[in-house]
mmCIF file of C-alpha atoms and ligand atoms in Angstrom:
data_model
loop_
_atom_site.group_PDB
_atom_site.id
_atom_site.type_symbol
_atom_site.label_atom_id
_atom_site.label_comp_id
_atom_site.label_asym_id
_atom_site.label_seq_id
_atom_site.Cartn_x
_atom_site.Cartn_y
_atom_site.Cartn_z
ATOM 1 C CA UNK A 1 165.607 140.286 186.229
ATOM 2 C CA UNK A 2 165.902 143.166 188.460
ATOM 3 C CA UNK A 3 166.886 146.618 186.937
ATOM 4 C CA UNK A 4 170.036 148.080 187.715
ATOM 5 C CA UNK A 5 170.206 151.659 189.456
ATOM 6 C CA UNK A 6 171.354 153.372 186.212
ATOM 7 C CA UNK A 7 168.177 151.899 184.563
ATOM 8 C CA UNK A 8 165.877 153.172 187.351
ATOM 9 C CA UNK A 9 167.531 156.619 187.174
ATOM 10 C CA UNK A 10 166.838 156.622 183.490
ATOM 11 C CA UNK A 11 163.131 155.723 184.117
ATOM 12 C CA UNK A 12 162.878 158.481 186.746
ATOM 13 C CA UNK A 13 164.260 161.075 183.846
ATOM 14 C CA UNK A 14 161.579 159.702 181.379
ATOM 15 C CA UNK A 15 158.949 160.352 183.997
ATOM 16 C CA UNK A 16 159.867 163.453 185.720
ATOM 17 C CA UNK A 17 161.795 165.511 183.141
ATOM 18 C CA UNK A 18 160.606 167.379 179.939
ATOM 19 C CA UNK A 19 162.298 166.093 176.802
ATOM 20 C CA UNK A 20 164.858 168.739 175.347
ATOM 21 C CA UNK A 21 165.207 170.416 178.684
ATOM 22 C CA UNK A 22 168.560 169.996 180.341
ATOM 23 C CA UNK A 23 167.707 171.725 183.634
ATOM 24 C CA UNK A 24 164.539 169.453 184.100
ATOM 25 C CA UNK A 25 167.028 166.456 183.536
ATOM 26 C CA UNK A 26 169.283 167.418 186.064
ATOM 27 C CA UNK A 27 166.653 168.187 188.769
ATOM 28 C CA UNK A 28 164.938 164.953 188.056
ATOM 29 C CA UNK A 29 168.307 163.094 188.626
ATOM 30 C CA UNK A 30 168.902 165.210 192.003
ATOM 31 C CA UNK A 31 165.368 164.313 193.083
ATOM 32 C CA UNK A 32 165.727 160.822 192.372
ATOM 33 C CA UNK A 33 169.331 160.763 194.195
ATOM 34 C CA UNK A 34 167.865 162.564 197.236
ATOM 35 C CA UNK A 35 164.433 160.804 197.467
ATOM 36 C CA UNK A 36 164.847 157.322 196.040
ATOM 37 C CA UNK A 37 168.412 156.219 195.591
ATOM 38 C CA UNK A 38 171.865 157.770 196.136
ATOM 39 C CA UNK A 39 174.116 157.671 193.057
ATOM 40 C CA UNK A 40 177.531 158.700 192.608
ATOM 41 C CA UNK A 41 176.680 161.771 190.128
ATOM 42 C CA UNK A 42 178.717 164.783 190.916
ATOM 43 C CA UNK A 43 175.459 166.221 192.425
ATOM 44 C CA UNK A 44 173.910 169.644 192.643
ATOM 45 C CA UNK A 45 176.118 171.494 195.042
ATOM 46 C CA UNK A 46 179.432 170.159 193.540
ATOM 47 C CA UNK A 47 177.615 170.731 190.050
ATOM 48 C CA UNK A 48 177.283 174.254 190.702
ATOM 49 C CA UNK A 49 181.105 174.722 191.048
ATOM 50 C CA UNK A 50 181.491 172.563 187.921
ATOM 51 C CA UNK A 51 179.127 174.855 186.269
ATOM 52 C CA UNK A 52 181.188 177.882 187.327
ATOM 53 C CA UNK A 53 184.524 176.764 186.222
ATOM 54 C CA UNK A 54 183.053 175.500 182.775
ATOM 55 C CA UNK A 55 181.664 178.956 182.357
ATOM 56 C CA UNK A 56 184.870 180.506 183.225
ATOM 57 C CA UNK A 57 187.038 178.572 180.958
ATOM 58 C CA UNK A 58 184.470 178.722 177.915
ATOM 59 C CA UNK A 59 186.225 175.843 176.461
ATOM 60 C CA UNK A 60 186.427 174.924 172.747
ATOM 61 C CA UNK A 61 187.668 171.178 173.482
ATOM 62 C CA UNK A 62 186.433 169.350 176.486
ATOM 63 C CA UNK A 63 187.054 165.690 177.816
ATOM 64 C CA UNK A 64 185.264 163.928 180.806
ATOM 65 C CA UNK A 65 186.502 160.674 182.113
ATOM 66 C CA UNK A 66 183.770 158.687 183.805
ATOM 67 C CA UNK A 67 180.476 159.378 182.154
ATOM 68 C CA UNK A 68 178.411 157.211 184.320
ATOM 69 C CA UNK A 69 174.840 157.967 183.627
ATOM 70 C CA UNK A 70 175.673 161.330 181.965
ATOM 71 C CA UNK A 71 174.669 163.701 184.807
ATOM 72 C CA UNK A 72 177.859 165.764 184.497
ATOM 73 C CA UNK A 73 177.741 165.375 180.852
ATOM 74 C CA UNK A 74 174.446 167.180 180.737
ATOM 75 C CA UNK A 75 175.568 169.760 183.223
ATOM 76 C CA UNK A 76 178.634 170.439 181.038
ATOM 77 C CA UNK A 77 177.119 170.236 177.439
ATOM 78 C CA UNK A 78 174.239 172.577 178.292
ATOM 79 C CA UNK A 79 176.855 175.440 179.023
ATOM 80 C CA UNK A 80 178.956 174.832 175.894
ATOM 81 C CA UNK A 81 179.304 177.195 172.947
ATOM 82 C CA UNK A 82 178.133 175.813 169.508
ATOM 83 C CA UNK A 83 180.977 174.124 167.726
ATOM 84 C CA UNK A 84 182.597 172.852 170.841
ATOM 85 C CA UNK A 85 184.217 169.516 170.771
ATOM 86 C CA UNK A 86 183.116 167.418 173.960
ATOM 87 C CA UNK A 87 184.290 163.867 174.226
ATOM 88 C CA UNK A 88 183.155 161.786 177.443
ATOM 89 C CA UNK A 89 184.633 158.424 178.090
ATOM 90 C CA UNK A 90 182.724 155.504 179.789
ATOM 91 C CA UNK A 91 184.100 151.834 180.192
ATOM 92 C CA UNK A 92 180.889 149.858 181.330
ATOM 93 C CA UNK A 93 178.637 149.556 178.368
ATOM 94 C CA UNK A 94 175.371 149.229 180.156
ATOM 95 C CA UNK A 95 176.362 152.641 181.896
ATOM 96 C CA UNK A 96 177.144 154.222 178.528
ATOM 97 C CA UNK A 97 173.696 153.029 177.175
ATOM 98 C CA UNK A 98 172.012 154.644 180.011
ATOM 99 C CA UNK A 99 174.080 157.880 179.588
ATOM 100 C CA UNK A 100 173.291 158.038 175.905
ATOM 101 C CA UNK A 101 169.581 157.930 176.690
ATOM 102 C CA UNK A 102 169.851 160.637 179.175
ATOM 103 C CA UNK A 103 172.047 162.874 177.160
ATOM 104 C CA UNK A 104 169.696 162.539 174.243
ATOM 105 C CA UNK A 105 166.443 163.019 176.623
ATOM 106 C CA UNK A 106 168.193 166.252 177.359
ATOM 107 C CA UNK A 107 168.609 167.063 173.650
ATOM 108 C CA UNK A 108 172.123 167.232 173.856
ATOM 109 C CA UNK A 109 173.313 164.392 171.865
ATOM 110 C CA UNK A 110 174.683 166.616 169.113
ATOM 111 C CA UNK A 111 177.208 168.278 171.431
ATOM 112 C CA UNK A 112 178.587 165.145 172.930
ATOM 113 C CA UNK A 113 180.618 162.171 171.631
ATOM 114 C CA UNK A 114 180.426 159.221 174.169
ATOM 115 C CA UNK A 115 183.204 156.984 173.690
ATOM 116 C CA UNK A 116 182.972 153.519 175.031
ATOM 117 C CA UNK A 117 186.400 152.132 176.388
ATOM 118 C CA UNK A 118 188.999 152.656 179.253
ATOM 119 C CA UNK A 119 190.466 156.126 179.422
ATOM 120 C CA UNK A 120 194.132 154.516 179.591
ATOM 121 C CA UNK A 121 193.498 153.093 176.102
ATOM 122 C CA UNK A 122 191.635 155.941 174.597
ATOM 123 C CA UNK A 123 194.098 158.800 175.528
ATOM 124 C CA UNK A 124 196.801 157.921 173.711
ATOM 125 C CA UNK A 125 194.537 157.559 170.442
ATOM 126 C CA UNK A 126 192.516 160.769 171.047
ATOM 127 C CA UNK A 127 194.689 163.074 168.644
ATOM 128 C CA UNK A 128 194.520 160.421 165.977
ATOM 129 C CA UNK A 129 190.740 159.311 166.302
ATOM 130 C CA UNK A 130 189.241 162.703 167.026
ATOM 131 C CA UNK A 131 191.361 165.264 165.524
ATOM 132 C CA UNK A 132 192.023 167.078 168.850
ATOM 133 C CA UNK A 133 195.257 168.822 169.566
ATOM 134 C CA UNK A 134 194.931 169.885 173.087
ATOM 135 C CA UNK A 135 192.005 169.950 175.682
ATOM 136 C CA UNK A 136 190.953 173.311 177.153
ATOM 137 C CA UNK A 137 188.942 171.706 179.913
ATOM 138 C CA UNK A 138 189.019 168.131 181.615
ATOM 139 C CA UNK A 139 186.791 166.656 184.275
ATOM 140 C CA UNK A 140 188.142 163.873 185.931
ATOM 141 C CA UNK A 141 185.323 161.554 187.674
ATOM 142 C CA UNK A 142 186.343 157.907 186.957
ATOM 143 C CA UNK A 143 188.067 155.287 189.357
ATOM 144 C CA UNK A 144 190.040 157.435 191.479
ATOM 145 C CA UNK A 145 193.226 155.382 191.057
ATOM 146 C CA UNK A 146 193.201 156.337 187.420
ATOM 147 C CA UNK A 147 193.282 160.072 187.937
ATOM 148 C CA UNK A 148 197.230 160.115 188.325
ATOM 149 C CA UNK A 149 198.165 157.788 185.679
ATOM 150 C CA UNK A 150 195.564 159.664 183.252
ATOM 151 C CA UNK A 151 197.028 163.104 183.922
ATOM 152 C CA UNK A 152 200.457 161.708 183.364
ATOM 153 C CA UNK A 153 199.115 160.337 180.052
ATOM 154 C CA UNK A 154 197.795 163.797 179.133
ATOM 155 C CA UNK A 155 201.425 165.116 179.588
ATOM 156 C CA UNK A 156 202.950 162.207 177.720
ATOM 157 C CA UNK A 157 200.869 162.636 174.375
ATOM 158 C CA UNK A 158 200.996 166.335 174.508
ATOM 159 C CA UNK A 159 197.283 166.910 175.322
ATOM 160 C CA UNK A 160 197.616 169.893 177.646
ATOM 161 C CA UNK A 161 198.412 173.355 176.688
ATOM 162 C CA UNK A 162 199.488 176.356 178.715
ATOM 163 C CA UNK A 163 196.032 177.371 180.438
ATOM 164 C CA UNK A 164 194.390 173.907 180.305
ATOM 165 C CA UNK A 165 192.220 173.467 183.181
ATOM 166 C CA UNK A 166 191.652 170.156 184.828
ATOM 167 C CA UNK A 167 188.826 169.711 187.455
ATOM 168 C CA UNK A 168 188.965 166.673 189.720
ATOM 169 C CA UNK A 169 185.860 165.174 191.454
ATOM 170 C CA UNK A 170 186.014 163.274 194.981
ATOM 171 C CA UNK A 171 189.487 164.567 195.917
ATOM 172 C CA UNK A 172 188.397 164.206 199.649
ATOM 173 C CA UNK A 173 185.864 161.387 199.390
ATOM 174 C CA UNK A 174 186.584 158.656 198.329
ATOM 175 C CA UNK A 175 189.794 160.517 197.979
ATOM 176 C CA UNK A 176 192.504 160.705 195.301
ATOM 177 C CA UNK A 177 195.594 161.309 197.654
ATOM 178 C CA UNK A 178 198.428 160.608 194.983
ATOM 179 C CA UNK A 179 196.840 162.656 192.342
ATOM 180 C CA UNK A 180 196.335 165.712 194.851
ATOM 181 C CA UNK A 181 199.989 165.299 196.031
ATOM 182 C CA UNK A 182 201.100 165.489 192.345
ATOM 183 C CA UNK A 183 199.132 168.511 191.170
ATOM 184 C CA UNK A 184 199.771 170.386 194.217
ATOM 185 C CA UNK A 185 203.421 169.896 194.225
ATOM 186 C CA UNK A 186 204.525 169.755 190.608
ATOM 187 C CA UNK A 187 205.777 173.065 189.085
ATOM 188 C CA UNK A 188 203.693 172.623 186.081
ATOM 189 C CA UNK A 189 200.459 173.123 187.729
ATOM 190 C CA UNK A 190 198.695 175.850 189.907
ATOM 191 C CA UNK A 191 195.955 174.072 191.970
ATOM 192 C CA UNK A 192 193.204 175.295 193.954
ATOM 193 C CA UNK A 193 190.692 173.267 196.169
ATOM 194 C CA UNK A 194 186.891 174.090 196.150
ATOM 195 C CA UNK A 195 185.458 172.801 199.221
ATOM 196 C CA UNK A 196 181.904 171.147 199.192
ATOM 197 C CA UNK A 197 180.365 167.883 200.275
ATOM 198 C CA UNK A 198 179.948 164.428 198.772
ATOM 199 C CA UNK A 199 176.844 164.497 196.464
ATOM 200 C CA UNK A 200 173.659 164.405 198.479
ATOM 201 C CA UNK A 201 175.252 164.176 202.074
ATOM 202 C CA UNK A 202 176.903 166.149 204.694
ATOM 203 C CA UNK A 203 180.179 164.539 204.146
ATOM 204 C CA UNK A 204 183.021 166.659 203.321
ATOM 205 C CA UNK A 205 184.412 166.457 199.744
ATOM 206 C CA UNK A 206 185.641 168.872 197.088
ATOM 207 C CA UNK A 207 186.989 169.641 193.613
ATOM 208 C CA UNK A 208 190.464 170.451 192.659
ATOM 209 C CA UNK A 209 190.945 172.614 189.963
ATOM 210 C CA UNK A 210 194.557 172.476 188.354
ATOM 211 C CA UNK A 211 195.931 174.977 185.761
ATOM 212 C CA UNK A 212 198.618 173.594 183.506
ATOM 213 C CA UNK A 213 201.491 176.108 183.371
ATOM 214 C CA UNK A 214 203.025 174.444 180.137
HETATM 215 O O1 610 B 1 183.830 155.517 192.616
HETATM 216 C C1 610 B 1 183.451 156.666 192.161
HETATM 217 N N1 610 B 1 183.412 157.048 191.013
HETATM 218 C C2 610 B 1 183.953 156.137 189.899
HETATM 219 C C3 610 B 1 183.100 156.288 188.559
HETATM 220 C C4 610 B 1 183.124 155.218 187.855
HETATM 221 C C5 610 B 1 182.494 155.434 186.466
HETATM 222 O O2 610 B 1 183.426 155.734 185.512
HETATM 223 C C6 610 B 1 183.679 154.567 184.766
HETATM 224 N N2 610 B 1 185.124 154.432 184.663
HETATM 225 C C7 610 B 1 185.930 154.292 185.782
HETATM 226 N N3 610 B 1 187.047 154.212 185.301
HETATM 227 C C8 610 B 1 187.103 154.346 183.864
HETATM 228 C C9 610 B 1 187.981 154.542 183.164
HETATM 229 N N4 610 B 1 187.802 154.758 181.697
HETATM 230 C C10 610 B 1 186.461 154.786 181.268
HETATM 231 N N5 610 B 1 185.526 154.977 182.229
HETATM 232 C C11 610 B 1 185.974 154.535 183.733
HETATM 233 C C12 610 B 1 183.157 153.264 185.303
HETATM 234 O O3 610 B 1 182.412 152.527 184.407
HETATM 235 C C13 610 B 1 181.782 154.085 186.099
HETATM 236 O O4 610 B 1 180.777 154.393 185.179
HETATM 237 C C14 610 B 1 182.731 157.758 193.111
HETATM 238 C C15 610 B 1 182.372 157.322 194.298
HETATM 239 C C16 610 B 1 181.724 158.080 195.195
HETATM 240 N N6 610 B 1 181.430 157.326 196.527
HETATM 241 O O5 610 B 1 180.969 158.323 197.404
HETATM 242 O O6 610 B 1 181.927 156.325 196.853
HETATM 243 C C17 610 B 1 181.208 159.251 194.939
HETATM 244 C C18 610 B 1 181.881 159.933 193.833
HETATM 245 O O7 610 B 1 181.314 161.134 193.115
HETATM 246 C C19 610 B 1 182.374 158.990 192.660
HETATM 247 O O8 610 B 1 182.715 159.502 191.560
HETATM 248 MG MG1 MG B 2 182.402 161.761 191.361
#
């Protein structure tokens, strides 16, 4: 049967990247997406903004929603200090399988806990299952209509602390209007928009960074 796009992306990593070298894995995926097949990774342009926010926060606990093939997982994990707890959540077993292999190819498997499941099911259990009290940094890049319900779950289950930073991809394209409205109007967040472009295109998109005020 025909391979899937994630499987073809993995092949491109195994062919063009250097094992144990995260930068080469990132470059191989970006090259694949620019010259072979577009894929919904955060990409190089928005990826640099992601890098700068992760570096600024220097988190001890990180959550990513929507691993997909692990591109942003590798971008984030390569910047983390030793001992950081990083959980990434992926619903689709086939995507999770490819992501595990791409994360391992980058040599970052010991820095990442990839959990297969739906964010809505997992968030209420994270404290119990992973001994996390609060997250310093959260990257939202999963189904766009899950951003709002999931941020409300973070609040409900006490997973945010004063200073927690949430970074949301695609707030313009495909767009997350309800989420944007919420974080921009809630007195509990201080939000800032980082203009950029939809990965590998000239279409306008951007990231929204929201600081939880407690
Ligand atoms: O749709 C987009 N992203 C959705 C991401 C979806 C990925 O996250 C998982 N997921 C979803 N809800 C989940 C809940 N829990 C766990 N995994 C979940 C899905 O199994 C998939 O692997 C998207 C689309 C475009 N685009 O231009 O069309 C551009 C982008 O940058 C995008 O991120
Ligand atoms: Mg995205």
